Coordinates of C-alpha atoms in Angstrom, one line a residue:
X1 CA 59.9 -49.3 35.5
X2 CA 56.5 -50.8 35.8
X3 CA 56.1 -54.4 35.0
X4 CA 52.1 -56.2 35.4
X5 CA 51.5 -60.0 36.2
X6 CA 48.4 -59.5 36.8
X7 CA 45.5 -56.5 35.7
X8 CA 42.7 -55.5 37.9
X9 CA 39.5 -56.3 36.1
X10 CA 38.2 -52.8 35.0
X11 CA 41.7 -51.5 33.5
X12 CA 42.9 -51.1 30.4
X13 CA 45.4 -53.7 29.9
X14 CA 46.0 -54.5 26.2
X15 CA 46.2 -52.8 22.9
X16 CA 46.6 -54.4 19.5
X17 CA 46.9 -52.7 16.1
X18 CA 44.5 -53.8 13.0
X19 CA 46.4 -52.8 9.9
X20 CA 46.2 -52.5 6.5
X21 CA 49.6 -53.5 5.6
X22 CA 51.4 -55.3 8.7
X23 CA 54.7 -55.0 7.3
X24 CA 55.4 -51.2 7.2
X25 CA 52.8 -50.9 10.6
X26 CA 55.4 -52.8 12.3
X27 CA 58.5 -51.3 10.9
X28 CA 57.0 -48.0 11.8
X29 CA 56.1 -48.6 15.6
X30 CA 59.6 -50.7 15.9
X31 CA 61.6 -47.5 14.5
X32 CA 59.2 -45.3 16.6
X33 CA 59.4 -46.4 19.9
X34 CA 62.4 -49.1 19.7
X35 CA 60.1 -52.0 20.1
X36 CA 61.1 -55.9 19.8
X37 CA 58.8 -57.7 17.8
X38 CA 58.2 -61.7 18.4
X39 CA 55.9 -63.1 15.0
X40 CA 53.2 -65.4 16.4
X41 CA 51.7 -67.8 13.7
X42 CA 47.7 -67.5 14.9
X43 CA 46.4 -69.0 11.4
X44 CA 47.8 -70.5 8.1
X45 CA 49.1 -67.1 6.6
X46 CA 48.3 -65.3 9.3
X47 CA 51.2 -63.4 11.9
X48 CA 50.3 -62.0 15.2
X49 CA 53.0 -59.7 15.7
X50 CA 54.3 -59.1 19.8
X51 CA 55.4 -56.3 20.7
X52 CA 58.0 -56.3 22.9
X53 CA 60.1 -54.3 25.6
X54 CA 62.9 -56.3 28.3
X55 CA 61.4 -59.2 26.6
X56 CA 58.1 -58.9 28.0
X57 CA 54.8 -57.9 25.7
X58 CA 53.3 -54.1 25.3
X59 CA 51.1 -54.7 22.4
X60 CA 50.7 -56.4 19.3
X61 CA 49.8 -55.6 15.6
X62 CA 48.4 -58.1 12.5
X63 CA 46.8 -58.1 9.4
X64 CA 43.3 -55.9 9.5
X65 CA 40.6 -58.9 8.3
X66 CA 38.9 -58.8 5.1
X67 CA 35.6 -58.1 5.8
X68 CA 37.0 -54.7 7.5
X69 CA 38.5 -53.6 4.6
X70 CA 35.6 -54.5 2.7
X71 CA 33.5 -52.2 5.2
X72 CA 35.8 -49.3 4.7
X73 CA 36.8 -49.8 8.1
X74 CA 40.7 -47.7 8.6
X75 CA 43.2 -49.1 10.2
X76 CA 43.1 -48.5 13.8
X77 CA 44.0 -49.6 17.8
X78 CA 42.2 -51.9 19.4
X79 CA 41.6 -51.4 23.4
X80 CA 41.4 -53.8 25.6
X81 CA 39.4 -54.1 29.3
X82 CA 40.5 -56.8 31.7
X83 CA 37.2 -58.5 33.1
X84 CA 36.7 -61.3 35.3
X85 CA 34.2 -63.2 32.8
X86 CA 34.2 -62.0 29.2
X87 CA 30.7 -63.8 29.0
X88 CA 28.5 -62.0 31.8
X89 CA 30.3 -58.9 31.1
X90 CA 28.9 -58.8 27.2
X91 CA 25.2 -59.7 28.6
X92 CA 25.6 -56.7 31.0
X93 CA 27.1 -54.4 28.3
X94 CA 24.4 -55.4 25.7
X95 CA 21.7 -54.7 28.5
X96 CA 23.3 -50.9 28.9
X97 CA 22.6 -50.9 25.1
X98 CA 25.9 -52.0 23.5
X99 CA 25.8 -54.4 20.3
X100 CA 27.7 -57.1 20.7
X101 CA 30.2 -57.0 17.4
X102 CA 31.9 -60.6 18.4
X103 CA 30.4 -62.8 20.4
X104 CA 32.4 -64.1 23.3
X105 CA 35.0 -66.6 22.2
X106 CA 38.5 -68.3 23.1
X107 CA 41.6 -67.3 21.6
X108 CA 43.0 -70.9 22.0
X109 CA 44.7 -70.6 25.8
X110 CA 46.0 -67.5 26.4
X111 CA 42.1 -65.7 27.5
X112 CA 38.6 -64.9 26.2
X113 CA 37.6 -62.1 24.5
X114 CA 34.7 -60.1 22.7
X115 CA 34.4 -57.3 21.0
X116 CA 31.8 -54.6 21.9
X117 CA 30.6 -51.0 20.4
X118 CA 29.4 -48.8 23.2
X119 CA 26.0 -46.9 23.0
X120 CA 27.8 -43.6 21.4
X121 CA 29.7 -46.0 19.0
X122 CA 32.7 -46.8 20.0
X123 CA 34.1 -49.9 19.2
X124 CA 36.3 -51.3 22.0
X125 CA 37.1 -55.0 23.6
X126 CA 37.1 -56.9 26.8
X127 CA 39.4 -59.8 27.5
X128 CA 39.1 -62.8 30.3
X129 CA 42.9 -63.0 30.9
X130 CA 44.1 -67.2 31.0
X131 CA 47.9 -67.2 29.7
X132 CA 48.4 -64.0 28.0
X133 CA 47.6 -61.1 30.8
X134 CA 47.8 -58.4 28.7
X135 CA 50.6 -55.3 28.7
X136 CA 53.3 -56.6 31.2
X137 CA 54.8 -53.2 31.1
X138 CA 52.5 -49.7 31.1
X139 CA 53.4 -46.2 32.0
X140 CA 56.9 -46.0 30.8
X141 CA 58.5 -44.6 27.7
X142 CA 57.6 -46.9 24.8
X143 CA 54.4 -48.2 26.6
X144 CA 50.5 -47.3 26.8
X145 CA 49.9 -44.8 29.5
X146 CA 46.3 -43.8 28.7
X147 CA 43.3 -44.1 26.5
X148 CA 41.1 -41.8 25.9
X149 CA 37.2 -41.9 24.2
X150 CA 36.1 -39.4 21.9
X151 CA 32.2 -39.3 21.6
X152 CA 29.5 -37.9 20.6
X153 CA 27.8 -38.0 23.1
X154 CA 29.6 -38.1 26.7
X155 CA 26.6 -37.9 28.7
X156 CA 25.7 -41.7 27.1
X157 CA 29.2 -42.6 27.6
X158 CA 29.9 -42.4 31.1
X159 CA 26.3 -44.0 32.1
X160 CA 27.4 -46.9 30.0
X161 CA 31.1 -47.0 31.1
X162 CA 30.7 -46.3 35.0
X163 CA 27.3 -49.0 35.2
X164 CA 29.4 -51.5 33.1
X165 CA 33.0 -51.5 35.0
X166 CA 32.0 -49.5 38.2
X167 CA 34.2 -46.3 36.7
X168 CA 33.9 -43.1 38.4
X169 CA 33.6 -39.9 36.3
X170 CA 36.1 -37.0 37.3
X171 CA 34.6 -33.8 35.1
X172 CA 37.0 -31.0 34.7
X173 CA 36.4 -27.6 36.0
X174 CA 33.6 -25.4 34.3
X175 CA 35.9 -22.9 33.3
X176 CA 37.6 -24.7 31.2
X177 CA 38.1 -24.1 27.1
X178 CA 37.1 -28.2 26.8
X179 CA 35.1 -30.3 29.3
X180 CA 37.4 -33.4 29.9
X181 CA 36.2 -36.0 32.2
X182 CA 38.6 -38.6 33.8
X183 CA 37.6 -42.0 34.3
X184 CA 38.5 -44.7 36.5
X185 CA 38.1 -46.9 38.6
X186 CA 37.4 -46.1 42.8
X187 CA 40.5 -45.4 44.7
X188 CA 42.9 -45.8 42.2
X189 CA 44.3 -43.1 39.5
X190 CA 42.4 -42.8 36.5
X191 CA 43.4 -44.4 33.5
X192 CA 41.0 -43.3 30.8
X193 CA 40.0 -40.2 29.6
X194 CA 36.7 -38.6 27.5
X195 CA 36.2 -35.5 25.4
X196 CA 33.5 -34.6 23.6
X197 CA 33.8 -35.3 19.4
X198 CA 34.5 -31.6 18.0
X199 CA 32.0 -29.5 16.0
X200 CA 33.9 -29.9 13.1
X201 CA 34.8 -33.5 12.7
X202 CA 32.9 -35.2 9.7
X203 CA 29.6 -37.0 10.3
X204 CA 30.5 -40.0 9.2
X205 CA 33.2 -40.2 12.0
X206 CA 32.2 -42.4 14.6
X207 CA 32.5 -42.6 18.3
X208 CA 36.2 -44.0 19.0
X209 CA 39.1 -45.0 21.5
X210 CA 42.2 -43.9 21.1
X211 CA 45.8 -45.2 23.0
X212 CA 48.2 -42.4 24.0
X213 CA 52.1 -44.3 24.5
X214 CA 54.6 -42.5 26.8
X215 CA 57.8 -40.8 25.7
X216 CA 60.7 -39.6 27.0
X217 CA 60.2 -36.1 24.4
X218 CA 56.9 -35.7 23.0
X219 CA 58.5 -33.3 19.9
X220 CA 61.5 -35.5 19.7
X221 CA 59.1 -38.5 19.3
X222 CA 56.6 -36.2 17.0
X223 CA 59.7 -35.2 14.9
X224 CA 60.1 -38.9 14.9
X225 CA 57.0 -40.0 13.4
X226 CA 56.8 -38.0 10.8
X227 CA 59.8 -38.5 9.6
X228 CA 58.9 -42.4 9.3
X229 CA 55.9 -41.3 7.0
X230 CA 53.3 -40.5 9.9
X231 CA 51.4 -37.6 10.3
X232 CA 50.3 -35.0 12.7
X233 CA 47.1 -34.6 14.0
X234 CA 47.1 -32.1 17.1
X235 CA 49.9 -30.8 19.3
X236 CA 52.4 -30.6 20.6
X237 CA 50.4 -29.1 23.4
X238 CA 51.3 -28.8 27.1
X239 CA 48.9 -30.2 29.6
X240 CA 49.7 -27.4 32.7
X241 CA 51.2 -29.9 35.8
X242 CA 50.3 -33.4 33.6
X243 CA 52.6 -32.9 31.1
X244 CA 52.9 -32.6 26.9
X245 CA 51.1 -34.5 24.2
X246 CA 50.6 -35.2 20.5
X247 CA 47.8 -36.7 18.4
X248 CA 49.1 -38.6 15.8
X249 CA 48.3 -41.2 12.4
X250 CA 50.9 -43.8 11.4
X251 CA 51.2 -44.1 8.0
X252 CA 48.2 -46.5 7.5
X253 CA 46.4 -44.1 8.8
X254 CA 46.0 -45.5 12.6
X255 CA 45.5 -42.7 15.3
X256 CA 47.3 -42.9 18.7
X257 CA 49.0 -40.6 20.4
X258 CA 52.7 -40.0 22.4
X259 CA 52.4 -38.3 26.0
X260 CA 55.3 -36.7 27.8
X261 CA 54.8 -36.8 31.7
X262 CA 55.7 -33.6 33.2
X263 CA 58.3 -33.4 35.6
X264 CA 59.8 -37.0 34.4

């Protein structure tokens, strides 16, 4: 078990589903992963569904807003990075050459947030932790264990990443198939991940984060998800000595992926 009170600015420490049709998102993940859900009013017809595992939160889901859906925008994860001040962070990232998608602003008393797009174009968020800290439960079946950037552009990237949170860059060995670089920050194991966007994705795909959740049996849990109307992107695929992944889309067409830890 590994329960939080508390995230070290610099972490990943929240992630929050935007979905076209909140209903059957929520059934799916529930049915998927055996999650509790607690329905938070945020709005006058609007739900802010909790996640939930022993009662305590591990991520969240509600309604993707209108002027998304007007932009084309899919359905998709949100990631979250714990920061001391949500305000001086967004200066420093918009200096590094992020735009600044929302402003900082307070989600009544539970923290502060903005939302950001990194220099490469991904979108991702920061969050000023008050009542709400974030995940209270990570690296354990049913709860995030990694996130990982696909850009185009990974040189960009990590100036922007490791200037903004003081990440270090771990780059994989030369001889291997696909550069991977590890990300983190000093001292403690990495938490992030990015790869370089593949030759062949479409253009008009842009720069994005991505949440892998940990599972007791990444083909069992595979198996799973596409039998609740999801569909397979990538794997199963062994990691040698980390352990055994998938890349998936729910049904609204939300990527994330399930990760098996070797040896566990």
């Amino acid at each position: 078990m590994a329960d939080y009170s508390s995230h070290v600015p610099g972490t990943f420490s929240w992630v929050e589903l935007a979905t076209t049709d909140q209903k059957a998102g929520v059934a799916f993940y529930r049915a998927l992963f055996g999650w509790d859900v607690s329905d938070r009013p945020i709005g006058p017809n609007e739900i802010y569904s909790m996640f939930q595992m022993r009662g305590k939160e591990v991520a969240a889901a509600y309604a993707q807003m209108a002027d998304e859906r007007r932009l084309g925008v899919p359905s998709h994860w949100n990631l979250y990075v714990t920061v001391e001040n949500a305000d001086d962070t967004a200066k420093r990232a918009e200096a590094l050459g992020a735009k600044i998608l929302a402003s900082p602003f307070d989600v009544m008393d539970v923290g502060r947030m903005a939302v950001l797009q990194d220099p490469t174009g991904a979108v991702f968020c920061i969050w000023q932790a008050k009542k709400h800290i974030g995940a209270r439960i990570l690296q354990e079946p049913g709860a995030l264990c990694w996130s990982e950037l696909t850009t185009r552009d990974p040189q960009a990237a990590e100036a922007f990443y490791t200037a903004l949170f003081g990440w270090s860059a771990k780059h994989g060995a030369a001889s291997t198939q696909m550069e991977y670089t590890e990300l983190g920050l000093p001292g403690q194991p990495p938490g992030a991940g990015m790869m370089k966007m593949p030759e062949n994705m479409p253009a008009q795909v842009p720069s994005y984060w991505m949440p892998y959740f940990q599972v007791a049996d990444a083909d069992a849990s595979t198996a799973k998800a596409q039998e609740l109307g999801g569909k397979l992107m990538v794997g199963p695929n062994d990691i040698p000595k980390t352990g055994r992944f998938a890349n998936l889309q729910d049904p609204q067409g939300a990527m994330f992926a399930v990760f098996k830890v070797a040896g566990v």
